[in-house]
Short mmCIF file of N, CA and C in Angstrom, two decimals:
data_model
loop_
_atom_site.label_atom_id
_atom_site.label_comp_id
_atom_site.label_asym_id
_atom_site.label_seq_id
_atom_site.Cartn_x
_atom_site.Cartn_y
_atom_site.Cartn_z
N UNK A 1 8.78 10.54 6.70
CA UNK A 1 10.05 9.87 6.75
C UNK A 1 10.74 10.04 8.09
N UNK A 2 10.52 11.50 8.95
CA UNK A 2 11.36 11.75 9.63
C UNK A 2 10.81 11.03 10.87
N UNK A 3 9.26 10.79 10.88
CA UNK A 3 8.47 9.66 11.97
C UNK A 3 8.96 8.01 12.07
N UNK A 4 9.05 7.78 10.26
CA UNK A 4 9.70 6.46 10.83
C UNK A 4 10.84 6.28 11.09
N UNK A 5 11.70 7.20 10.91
CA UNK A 5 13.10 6.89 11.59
C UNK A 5 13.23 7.41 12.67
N UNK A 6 12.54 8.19 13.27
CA UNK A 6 12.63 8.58 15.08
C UNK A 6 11.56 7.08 15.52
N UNK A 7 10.42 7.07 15.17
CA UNK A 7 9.46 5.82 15.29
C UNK A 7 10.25 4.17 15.42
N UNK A 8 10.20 3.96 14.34
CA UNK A 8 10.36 2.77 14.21
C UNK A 8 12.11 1.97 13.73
N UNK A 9 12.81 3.06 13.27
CA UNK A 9 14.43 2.76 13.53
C UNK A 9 15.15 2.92 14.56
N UNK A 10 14.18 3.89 15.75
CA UNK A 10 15.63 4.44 16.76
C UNK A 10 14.82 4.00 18.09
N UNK A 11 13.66 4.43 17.62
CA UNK A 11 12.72 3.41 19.25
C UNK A 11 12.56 2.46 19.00
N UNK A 12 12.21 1.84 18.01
CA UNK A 12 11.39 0.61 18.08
C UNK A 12 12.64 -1.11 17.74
N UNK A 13 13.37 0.25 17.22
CA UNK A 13 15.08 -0.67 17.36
C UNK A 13 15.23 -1.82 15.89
N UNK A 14 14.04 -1.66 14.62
CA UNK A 14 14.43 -1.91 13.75
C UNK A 14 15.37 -1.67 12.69
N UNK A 15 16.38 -1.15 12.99
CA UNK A 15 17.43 -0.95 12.00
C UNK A 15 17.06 -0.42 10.72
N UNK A 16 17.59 0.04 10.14
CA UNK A 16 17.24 0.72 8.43
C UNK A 16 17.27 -0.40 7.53
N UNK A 17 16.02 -1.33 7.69
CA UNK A 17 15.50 -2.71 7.19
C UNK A 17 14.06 -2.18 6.52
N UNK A 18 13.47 -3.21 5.71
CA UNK A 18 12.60 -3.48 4.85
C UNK A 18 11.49 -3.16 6.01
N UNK A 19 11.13 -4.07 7.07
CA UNK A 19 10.11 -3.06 7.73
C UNK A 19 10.33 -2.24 8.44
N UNK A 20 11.18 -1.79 8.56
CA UNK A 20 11.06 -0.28 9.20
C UNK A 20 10.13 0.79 7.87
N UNK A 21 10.92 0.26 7.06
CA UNK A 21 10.75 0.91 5.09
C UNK A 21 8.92 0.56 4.97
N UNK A 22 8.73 -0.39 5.40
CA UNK A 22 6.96 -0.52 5.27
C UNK A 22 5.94 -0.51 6.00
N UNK A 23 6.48 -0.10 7.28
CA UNK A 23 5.96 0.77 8.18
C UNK A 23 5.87 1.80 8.26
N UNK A 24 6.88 2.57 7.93
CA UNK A 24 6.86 4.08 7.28
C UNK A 24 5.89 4.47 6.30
N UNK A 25 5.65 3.64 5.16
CA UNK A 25 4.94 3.23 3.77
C UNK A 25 3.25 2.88 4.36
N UNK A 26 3.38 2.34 5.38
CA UNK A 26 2.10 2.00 6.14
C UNK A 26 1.66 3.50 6.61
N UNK A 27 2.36 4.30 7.15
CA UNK A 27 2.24 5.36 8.09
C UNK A 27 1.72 7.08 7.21
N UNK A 28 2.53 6.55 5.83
CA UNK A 28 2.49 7.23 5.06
C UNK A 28 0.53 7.17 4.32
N UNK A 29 0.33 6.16 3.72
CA UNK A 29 -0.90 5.92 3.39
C UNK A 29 -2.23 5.74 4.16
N UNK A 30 -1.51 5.95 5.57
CA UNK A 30 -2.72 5.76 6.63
C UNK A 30 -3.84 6.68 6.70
N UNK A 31 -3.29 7.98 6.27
CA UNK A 31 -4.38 9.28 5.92
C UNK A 31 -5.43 8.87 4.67
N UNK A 32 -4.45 8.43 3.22
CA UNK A 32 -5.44 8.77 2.39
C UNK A 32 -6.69 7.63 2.24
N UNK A 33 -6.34 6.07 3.50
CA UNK A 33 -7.16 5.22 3.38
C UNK A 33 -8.37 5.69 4.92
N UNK A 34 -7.64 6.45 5.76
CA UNK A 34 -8.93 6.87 6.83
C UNK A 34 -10.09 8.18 6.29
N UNK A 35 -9.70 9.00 5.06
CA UNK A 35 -10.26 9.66 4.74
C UNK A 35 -11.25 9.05 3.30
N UNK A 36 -10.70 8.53 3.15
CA UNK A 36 -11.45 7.74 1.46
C UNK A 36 -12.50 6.92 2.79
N UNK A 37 -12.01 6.23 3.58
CA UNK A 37 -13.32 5.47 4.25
C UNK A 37 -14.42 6.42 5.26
N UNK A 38 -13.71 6.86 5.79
CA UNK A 38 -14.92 8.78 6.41
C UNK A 38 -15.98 8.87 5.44
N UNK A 39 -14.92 9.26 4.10
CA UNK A 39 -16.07 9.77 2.88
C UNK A 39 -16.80 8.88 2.86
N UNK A 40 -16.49 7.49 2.62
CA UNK A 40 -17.31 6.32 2.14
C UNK A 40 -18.71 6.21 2.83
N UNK A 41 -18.27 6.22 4.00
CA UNK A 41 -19.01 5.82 5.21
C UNK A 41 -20.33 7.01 4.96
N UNK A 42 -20.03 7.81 4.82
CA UNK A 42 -21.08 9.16 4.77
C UNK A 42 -21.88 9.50 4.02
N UNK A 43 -21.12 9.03 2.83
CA UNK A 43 -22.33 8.45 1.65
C UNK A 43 -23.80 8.01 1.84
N UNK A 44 -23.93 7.24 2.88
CA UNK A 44 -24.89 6.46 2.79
C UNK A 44 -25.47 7.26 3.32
N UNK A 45 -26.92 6.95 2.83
CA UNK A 45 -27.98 7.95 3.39
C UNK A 45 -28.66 7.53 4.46
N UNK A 46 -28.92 8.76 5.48
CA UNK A 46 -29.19 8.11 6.55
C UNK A 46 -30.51 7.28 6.43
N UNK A 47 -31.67 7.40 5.61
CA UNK A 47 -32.47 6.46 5.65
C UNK A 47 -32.71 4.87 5.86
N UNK A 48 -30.92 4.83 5.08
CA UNK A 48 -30.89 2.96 5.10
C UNK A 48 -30.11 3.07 6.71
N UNK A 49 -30.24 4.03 7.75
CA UNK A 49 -29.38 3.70 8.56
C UNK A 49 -30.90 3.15 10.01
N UNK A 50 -31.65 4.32 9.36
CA UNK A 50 -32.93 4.62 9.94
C UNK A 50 -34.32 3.75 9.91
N UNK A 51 -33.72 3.01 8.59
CA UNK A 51 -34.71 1.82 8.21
C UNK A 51 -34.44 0.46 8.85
N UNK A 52 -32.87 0.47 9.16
CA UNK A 52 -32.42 -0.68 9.84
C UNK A 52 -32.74 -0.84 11.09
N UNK A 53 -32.66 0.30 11.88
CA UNK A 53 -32.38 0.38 12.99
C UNK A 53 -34.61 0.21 13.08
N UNK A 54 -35.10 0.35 12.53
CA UNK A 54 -36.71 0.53 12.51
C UNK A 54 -37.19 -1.07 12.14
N UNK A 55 -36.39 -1.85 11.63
CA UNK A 55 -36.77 -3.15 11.75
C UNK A 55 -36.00 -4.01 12.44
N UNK A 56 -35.51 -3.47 13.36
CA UNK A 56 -34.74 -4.19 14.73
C UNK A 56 -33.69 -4.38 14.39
N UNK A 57 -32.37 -3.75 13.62
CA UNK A 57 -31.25 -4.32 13.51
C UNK A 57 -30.38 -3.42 14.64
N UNK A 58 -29.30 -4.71 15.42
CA UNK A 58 -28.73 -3.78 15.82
C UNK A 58 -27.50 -2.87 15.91
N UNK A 59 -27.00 -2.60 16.17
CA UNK A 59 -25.67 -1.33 15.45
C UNK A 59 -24.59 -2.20 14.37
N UNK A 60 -24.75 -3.35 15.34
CA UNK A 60 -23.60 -4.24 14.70
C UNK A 60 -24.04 -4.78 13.25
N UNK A 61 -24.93 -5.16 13.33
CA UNK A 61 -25.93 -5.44 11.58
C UNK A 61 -26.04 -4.57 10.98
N UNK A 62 -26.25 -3.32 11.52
CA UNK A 62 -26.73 -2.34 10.74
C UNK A 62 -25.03 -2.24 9.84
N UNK A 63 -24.23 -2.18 10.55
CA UNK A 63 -22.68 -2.26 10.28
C UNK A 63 -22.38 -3.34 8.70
N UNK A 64 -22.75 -4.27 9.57
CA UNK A 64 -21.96 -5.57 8.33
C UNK A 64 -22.86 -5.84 7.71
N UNK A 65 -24.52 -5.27 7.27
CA UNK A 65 -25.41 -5.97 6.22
C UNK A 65 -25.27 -4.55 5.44
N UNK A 66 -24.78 -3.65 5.76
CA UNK A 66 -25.21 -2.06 5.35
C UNK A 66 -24.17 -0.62 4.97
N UNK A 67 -23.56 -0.84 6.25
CA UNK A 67 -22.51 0.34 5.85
C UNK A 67 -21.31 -0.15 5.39
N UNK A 68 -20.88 -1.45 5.86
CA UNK A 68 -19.83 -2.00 4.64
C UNK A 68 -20.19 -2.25 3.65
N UNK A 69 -21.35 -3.00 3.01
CA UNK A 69 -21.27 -3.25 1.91
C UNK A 69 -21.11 -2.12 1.40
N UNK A 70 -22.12 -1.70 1.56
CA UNK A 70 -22.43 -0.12 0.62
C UNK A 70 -21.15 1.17 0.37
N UNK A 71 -20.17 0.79 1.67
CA UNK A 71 -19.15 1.55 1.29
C UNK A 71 -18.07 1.21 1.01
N UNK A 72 -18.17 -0.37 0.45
CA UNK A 72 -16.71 -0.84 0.05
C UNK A 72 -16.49 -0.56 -1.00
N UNK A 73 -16.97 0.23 -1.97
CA UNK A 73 -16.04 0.57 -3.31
C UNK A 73 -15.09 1.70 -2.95
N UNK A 74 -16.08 2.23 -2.29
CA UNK A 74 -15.07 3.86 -1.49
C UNK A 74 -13.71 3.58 -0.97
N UNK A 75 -13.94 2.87 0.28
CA UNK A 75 -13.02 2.01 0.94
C UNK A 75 -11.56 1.50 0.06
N UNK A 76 -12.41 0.46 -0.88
CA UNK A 76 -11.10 -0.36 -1.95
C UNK A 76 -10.45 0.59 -2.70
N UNK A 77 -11.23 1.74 -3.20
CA UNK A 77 -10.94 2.63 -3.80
C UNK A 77 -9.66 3.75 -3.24
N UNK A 78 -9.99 4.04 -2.11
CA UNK A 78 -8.84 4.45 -1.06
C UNK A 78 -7.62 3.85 -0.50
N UNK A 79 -8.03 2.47 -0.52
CA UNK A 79 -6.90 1.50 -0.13
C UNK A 79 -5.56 1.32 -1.93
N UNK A 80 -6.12 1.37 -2.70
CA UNK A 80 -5.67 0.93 -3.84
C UNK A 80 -5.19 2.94 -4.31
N UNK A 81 -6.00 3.68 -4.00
CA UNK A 81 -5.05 4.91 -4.21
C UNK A 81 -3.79 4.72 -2.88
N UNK A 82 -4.10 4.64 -1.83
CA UNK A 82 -3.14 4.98 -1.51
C UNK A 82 -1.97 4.31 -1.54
N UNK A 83 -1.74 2.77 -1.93
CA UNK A 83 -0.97 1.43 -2.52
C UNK A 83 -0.08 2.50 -3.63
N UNK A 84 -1.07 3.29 -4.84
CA UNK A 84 -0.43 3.54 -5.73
C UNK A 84 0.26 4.82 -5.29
N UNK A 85 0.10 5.41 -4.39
CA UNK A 85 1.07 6.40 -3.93
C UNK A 85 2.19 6.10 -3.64
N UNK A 86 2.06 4.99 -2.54
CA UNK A 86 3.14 4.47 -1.87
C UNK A 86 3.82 3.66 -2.82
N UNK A 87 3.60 3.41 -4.12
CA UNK A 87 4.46 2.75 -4.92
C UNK A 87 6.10 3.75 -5.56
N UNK A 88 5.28 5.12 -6.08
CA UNK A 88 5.87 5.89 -6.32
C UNK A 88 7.41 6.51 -5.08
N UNK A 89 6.91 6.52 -3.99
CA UNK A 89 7.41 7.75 -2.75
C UNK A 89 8.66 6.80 -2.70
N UNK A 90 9.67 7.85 -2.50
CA UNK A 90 10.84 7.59 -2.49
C UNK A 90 11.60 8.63 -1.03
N UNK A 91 11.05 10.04 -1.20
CA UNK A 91 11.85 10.84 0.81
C UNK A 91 11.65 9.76 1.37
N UNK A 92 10.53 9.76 1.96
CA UNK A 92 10.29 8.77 3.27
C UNK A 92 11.41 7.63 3.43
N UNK A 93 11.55 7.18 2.27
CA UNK A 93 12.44 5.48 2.50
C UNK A 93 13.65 6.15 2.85
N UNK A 94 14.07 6.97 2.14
CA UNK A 94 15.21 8.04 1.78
C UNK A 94 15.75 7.92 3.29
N UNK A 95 14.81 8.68 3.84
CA UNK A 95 15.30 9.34 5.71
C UNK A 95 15.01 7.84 5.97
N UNK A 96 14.51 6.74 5.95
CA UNK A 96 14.14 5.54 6.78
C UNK A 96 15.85 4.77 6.60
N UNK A 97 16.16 5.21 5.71
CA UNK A 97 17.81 4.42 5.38
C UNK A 97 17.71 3.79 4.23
N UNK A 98 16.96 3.68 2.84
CA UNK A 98 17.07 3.19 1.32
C UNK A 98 18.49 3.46 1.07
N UNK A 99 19.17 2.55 0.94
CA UNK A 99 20.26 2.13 0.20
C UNK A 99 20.65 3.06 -0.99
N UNK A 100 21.90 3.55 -0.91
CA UNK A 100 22.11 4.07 -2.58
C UNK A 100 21.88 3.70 -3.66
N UNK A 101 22.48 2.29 -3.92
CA UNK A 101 22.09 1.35 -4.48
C UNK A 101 22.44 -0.18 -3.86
N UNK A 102 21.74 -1.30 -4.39
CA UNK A 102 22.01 -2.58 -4.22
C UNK A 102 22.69 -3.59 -5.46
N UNK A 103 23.56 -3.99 -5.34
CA UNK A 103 24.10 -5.31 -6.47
C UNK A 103 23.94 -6.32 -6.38
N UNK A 104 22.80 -6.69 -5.28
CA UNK A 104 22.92 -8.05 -4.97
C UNK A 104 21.51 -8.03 -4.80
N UNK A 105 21.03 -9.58 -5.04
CA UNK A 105 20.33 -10.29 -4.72
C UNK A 105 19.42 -10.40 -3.09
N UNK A 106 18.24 -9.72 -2.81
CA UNK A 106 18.02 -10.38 -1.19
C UNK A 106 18.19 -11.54 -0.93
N UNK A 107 18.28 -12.37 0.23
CA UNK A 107 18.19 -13.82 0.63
C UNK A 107 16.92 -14.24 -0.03
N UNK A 108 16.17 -15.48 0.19
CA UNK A 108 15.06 -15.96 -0.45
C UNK A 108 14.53 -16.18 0.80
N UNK A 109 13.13 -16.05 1.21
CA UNK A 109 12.25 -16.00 2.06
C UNK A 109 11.90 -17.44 2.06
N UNK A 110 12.35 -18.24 1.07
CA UNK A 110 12.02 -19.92 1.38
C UNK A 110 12.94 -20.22 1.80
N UNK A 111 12.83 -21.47 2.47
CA UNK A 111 14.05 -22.35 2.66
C UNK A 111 14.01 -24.00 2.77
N UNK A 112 15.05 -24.66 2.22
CA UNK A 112 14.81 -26.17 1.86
C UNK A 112 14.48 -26.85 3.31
N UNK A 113 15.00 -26.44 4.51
CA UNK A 113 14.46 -27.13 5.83
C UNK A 113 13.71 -26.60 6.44
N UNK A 114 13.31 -27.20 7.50
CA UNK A 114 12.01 -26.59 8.01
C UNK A 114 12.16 -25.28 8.79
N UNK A 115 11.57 -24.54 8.80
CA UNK A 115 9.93 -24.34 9.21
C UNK A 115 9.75 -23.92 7.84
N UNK A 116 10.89 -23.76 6.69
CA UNK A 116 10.63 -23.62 5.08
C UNK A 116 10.23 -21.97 4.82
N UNK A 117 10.54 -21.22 5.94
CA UNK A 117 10.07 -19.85 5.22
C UNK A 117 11.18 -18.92 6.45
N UNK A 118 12.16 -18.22 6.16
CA UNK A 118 13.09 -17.29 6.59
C UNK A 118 12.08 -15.86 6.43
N UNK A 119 12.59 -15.20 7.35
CA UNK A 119 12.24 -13.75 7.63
C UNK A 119 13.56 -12.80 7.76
N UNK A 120 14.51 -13.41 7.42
CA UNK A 120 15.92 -12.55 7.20
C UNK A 120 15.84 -11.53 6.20
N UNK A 121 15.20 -11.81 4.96
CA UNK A 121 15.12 -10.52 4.26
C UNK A 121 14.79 -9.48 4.86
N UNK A 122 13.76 -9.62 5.63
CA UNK A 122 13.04 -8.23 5.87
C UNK A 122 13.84 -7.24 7.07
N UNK A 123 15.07 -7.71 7.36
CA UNK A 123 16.64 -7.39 8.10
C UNK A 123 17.57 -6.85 7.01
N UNK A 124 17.51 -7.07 5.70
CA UNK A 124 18.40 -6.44 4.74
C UNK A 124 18.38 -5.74 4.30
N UNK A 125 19.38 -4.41 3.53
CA UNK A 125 19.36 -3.14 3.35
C UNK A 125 18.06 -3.30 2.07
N UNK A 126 17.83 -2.06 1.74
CA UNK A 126 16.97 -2.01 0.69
C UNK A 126 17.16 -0.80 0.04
N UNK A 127 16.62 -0.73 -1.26
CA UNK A 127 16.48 0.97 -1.92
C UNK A 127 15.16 0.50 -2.58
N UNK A 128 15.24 1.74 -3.33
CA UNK A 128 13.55 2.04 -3.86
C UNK A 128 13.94 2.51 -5.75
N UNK A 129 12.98 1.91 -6.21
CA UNK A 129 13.00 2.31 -7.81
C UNK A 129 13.38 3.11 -8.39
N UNK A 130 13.30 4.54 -7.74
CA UNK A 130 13.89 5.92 -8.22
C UNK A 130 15.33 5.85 -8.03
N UNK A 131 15.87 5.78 -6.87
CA UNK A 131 17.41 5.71 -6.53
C UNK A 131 17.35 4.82 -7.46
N UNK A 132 17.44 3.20 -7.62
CA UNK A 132 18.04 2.83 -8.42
C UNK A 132 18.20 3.34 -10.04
N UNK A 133 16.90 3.52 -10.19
CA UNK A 133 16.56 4.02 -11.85
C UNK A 133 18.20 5.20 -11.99
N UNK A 134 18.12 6.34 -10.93
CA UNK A 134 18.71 7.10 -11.22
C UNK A 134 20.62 6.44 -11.02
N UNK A 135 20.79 5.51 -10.38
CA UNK A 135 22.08 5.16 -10.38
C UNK A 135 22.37 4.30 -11.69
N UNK A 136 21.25 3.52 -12.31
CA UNK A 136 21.62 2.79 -13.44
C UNK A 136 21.99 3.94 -14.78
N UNK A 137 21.25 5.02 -14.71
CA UNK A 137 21.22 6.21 -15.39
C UNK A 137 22.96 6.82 -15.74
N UNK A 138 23.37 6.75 -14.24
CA UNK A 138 24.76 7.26 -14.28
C UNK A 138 25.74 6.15 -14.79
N UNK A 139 25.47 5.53 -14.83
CA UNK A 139 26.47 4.21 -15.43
C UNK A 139 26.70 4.84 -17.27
N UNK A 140 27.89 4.03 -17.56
CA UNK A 140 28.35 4.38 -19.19
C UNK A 140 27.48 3.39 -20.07
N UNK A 141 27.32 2.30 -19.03
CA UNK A 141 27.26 1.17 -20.23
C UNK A 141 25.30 1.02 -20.77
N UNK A 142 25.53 0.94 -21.98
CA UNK A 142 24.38 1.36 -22.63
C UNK A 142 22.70 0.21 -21.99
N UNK A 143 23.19 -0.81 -21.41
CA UNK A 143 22.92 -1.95 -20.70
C UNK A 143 21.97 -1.36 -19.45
N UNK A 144 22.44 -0.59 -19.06
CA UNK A 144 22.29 0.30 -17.30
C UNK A 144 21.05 1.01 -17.90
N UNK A 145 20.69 2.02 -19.36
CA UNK A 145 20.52 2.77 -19.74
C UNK A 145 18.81 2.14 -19.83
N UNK A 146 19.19 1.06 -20.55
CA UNK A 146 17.56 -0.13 -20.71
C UNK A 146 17.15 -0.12 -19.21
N UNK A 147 17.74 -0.68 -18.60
CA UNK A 147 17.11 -0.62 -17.03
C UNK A 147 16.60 -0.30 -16.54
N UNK A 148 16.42 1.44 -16.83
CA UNK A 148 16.39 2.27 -16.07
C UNK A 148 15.07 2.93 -16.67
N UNK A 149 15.49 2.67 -17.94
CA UNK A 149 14.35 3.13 -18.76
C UNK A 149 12.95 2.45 -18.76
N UNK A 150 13.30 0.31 -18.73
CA UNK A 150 12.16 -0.29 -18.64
C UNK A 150 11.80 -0.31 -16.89
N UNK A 151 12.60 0.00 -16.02
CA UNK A 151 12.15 0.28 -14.55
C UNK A 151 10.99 1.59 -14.21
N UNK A 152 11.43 2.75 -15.68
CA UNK A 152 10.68 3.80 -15.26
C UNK A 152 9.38 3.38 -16.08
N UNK A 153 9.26 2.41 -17.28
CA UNK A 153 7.85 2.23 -17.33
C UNK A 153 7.32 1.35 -16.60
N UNK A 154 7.70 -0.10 -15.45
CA UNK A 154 6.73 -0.37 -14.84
C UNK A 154 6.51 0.50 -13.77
N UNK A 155 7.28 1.56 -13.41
CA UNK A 155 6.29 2.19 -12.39
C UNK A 155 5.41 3.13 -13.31
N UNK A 156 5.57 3.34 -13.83
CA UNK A 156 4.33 4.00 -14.76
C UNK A 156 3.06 3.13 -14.64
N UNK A 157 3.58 2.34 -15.29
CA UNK A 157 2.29 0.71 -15.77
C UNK A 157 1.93 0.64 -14.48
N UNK A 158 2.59 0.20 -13.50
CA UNK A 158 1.77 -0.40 -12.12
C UNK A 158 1.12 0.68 -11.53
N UNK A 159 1.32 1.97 -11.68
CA UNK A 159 0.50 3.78 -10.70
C UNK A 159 -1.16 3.36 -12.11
N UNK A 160 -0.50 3.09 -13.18
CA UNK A 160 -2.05 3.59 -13.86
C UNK A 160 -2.92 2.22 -13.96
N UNK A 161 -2.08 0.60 -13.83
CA UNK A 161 -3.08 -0.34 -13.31
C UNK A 161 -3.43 -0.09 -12.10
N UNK A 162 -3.18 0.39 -11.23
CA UNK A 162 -3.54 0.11 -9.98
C UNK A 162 -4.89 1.49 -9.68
N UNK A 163 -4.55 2.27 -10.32
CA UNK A 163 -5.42 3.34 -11.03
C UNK A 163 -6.31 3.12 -11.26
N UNK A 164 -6.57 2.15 -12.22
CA UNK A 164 -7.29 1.79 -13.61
C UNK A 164 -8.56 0.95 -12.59
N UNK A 165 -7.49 0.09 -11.48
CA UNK A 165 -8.23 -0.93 -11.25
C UNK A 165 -9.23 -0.18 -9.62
N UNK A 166 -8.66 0.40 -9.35
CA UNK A 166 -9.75 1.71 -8.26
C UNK A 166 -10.95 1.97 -9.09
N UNK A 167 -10.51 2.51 -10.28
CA UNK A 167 -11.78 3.04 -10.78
C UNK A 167 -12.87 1.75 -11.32
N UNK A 168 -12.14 0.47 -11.58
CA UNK A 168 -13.26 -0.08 -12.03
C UNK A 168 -14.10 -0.89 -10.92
N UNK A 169 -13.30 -1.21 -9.72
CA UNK A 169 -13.94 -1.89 -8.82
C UNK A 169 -14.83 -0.75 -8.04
N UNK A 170 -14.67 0.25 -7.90
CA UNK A 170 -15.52 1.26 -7.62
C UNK A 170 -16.82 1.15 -8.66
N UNK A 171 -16.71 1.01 -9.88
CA UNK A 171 -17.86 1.29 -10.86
C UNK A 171 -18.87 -0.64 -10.60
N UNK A 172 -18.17 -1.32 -10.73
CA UNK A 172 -18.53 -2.34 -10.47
C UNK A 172 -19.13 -2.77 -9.15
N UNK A 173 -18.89 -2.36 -7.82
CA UNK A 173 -19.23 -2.24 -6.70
C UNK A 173 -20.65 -1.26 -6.56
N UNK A 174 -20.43 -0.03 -7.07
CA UNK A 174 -21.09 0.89 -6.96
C UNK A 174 -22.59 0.64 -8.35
N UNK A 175 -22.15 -0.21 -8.81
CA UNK A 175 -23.55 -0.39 -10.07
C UNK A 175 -24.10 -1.98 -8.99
N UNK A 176 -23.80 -2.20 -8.12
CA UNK A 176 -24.71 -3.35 -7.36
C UNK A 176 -25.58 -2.47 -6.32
N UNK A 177 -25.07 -1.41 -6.00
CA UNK A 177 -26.01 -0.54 -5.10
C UNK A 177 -26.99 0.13 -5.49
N UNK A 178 -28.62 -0.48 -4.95
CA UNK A 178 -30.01 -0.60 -4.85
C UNK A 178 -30.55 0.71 -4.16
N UNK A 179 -30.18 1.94 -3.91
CA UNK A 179 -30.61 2.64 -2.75
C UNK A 179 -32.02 3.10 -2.66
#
């Protein structure tokens, strides 16, 4: 958190906006998707690296007929854990500038004239699921109380689909590999 707001709010001169907030979120998950692909990558045994390279392929083939395929479940698998991390994390946004709360509506990223698509949202304050969950919490009215409650099960639901769905594209990926 404390990188993207020295990073990307105070150098880079994005303001405590939505991407500063997913750049941080980017910065944050950048470990657990370079290490899930390391592992991936290493997997493979060097034979299919040794067999390629023995019937003339060269680094670059050996690359895109071989070590990607073979290590994209790893890969997706890492990319989609670390998605579901970053769904949860709330410091980071925290120090990036997340809003206490919001009552309003963002702008709409469409628009009726042309060029038909605004980028002003991604200039507007923002907060994150937890802050809000916990401000609807403090409210009296029994209304706030549902909110907060059906807010805390889709982040539940979306950490264990997104979960769910690592593990199966991994099993599915990984039952096409011939070694």
């Amino acid at each position: 958190g404390l990188l993207g707001l020295g990073l990307f709010v105070y150098a880079w001169d994005l303001d405590h906006s939505v991407v500063a907030a997913g750049l941080t979120l980017a910065l944050l998950i950048l470990p657990i998707v370079v290490v899930a692909t390391r592992e991936a990558i290493r997997t493979i045994p060097g034979h299919i690296r040794e067999g390629a390279y023995a019937l003339g392929a060269t680094k670059w083939q050996l690359v895109a007929h071989h070590i990607l395929p073979y290590s994209s479940a790893g890969i997706l698998t890492g990319v989609i854990i670390g998605v579901a991390r970053a769904i949860g994390e709330t410091a980071p946004l925290i120090t990036v500038g997340a809003a206490v709360a919001i009552f309003t509506l963002p702008s709409s990223p469409f628009r009726s004239d042309f060029p038909f698509l605004s980028l002003e949202w991604l200039k507007e304050p923002f907060t994150v699921m937890p802050i809000q969950m916990f401000q609807w919490t403090s409210r009296p009215d029994q209304a706030f109380q549902i909110n907060a409650a059906a807010a805390g099960v889709v982040l539940i639901v979306m950490t264990l689909a997104l979960n769910g769905l690592a593990i199966y594209i991994r099993y599915r990926l990984r039952k096409n590999i011939k070694w």
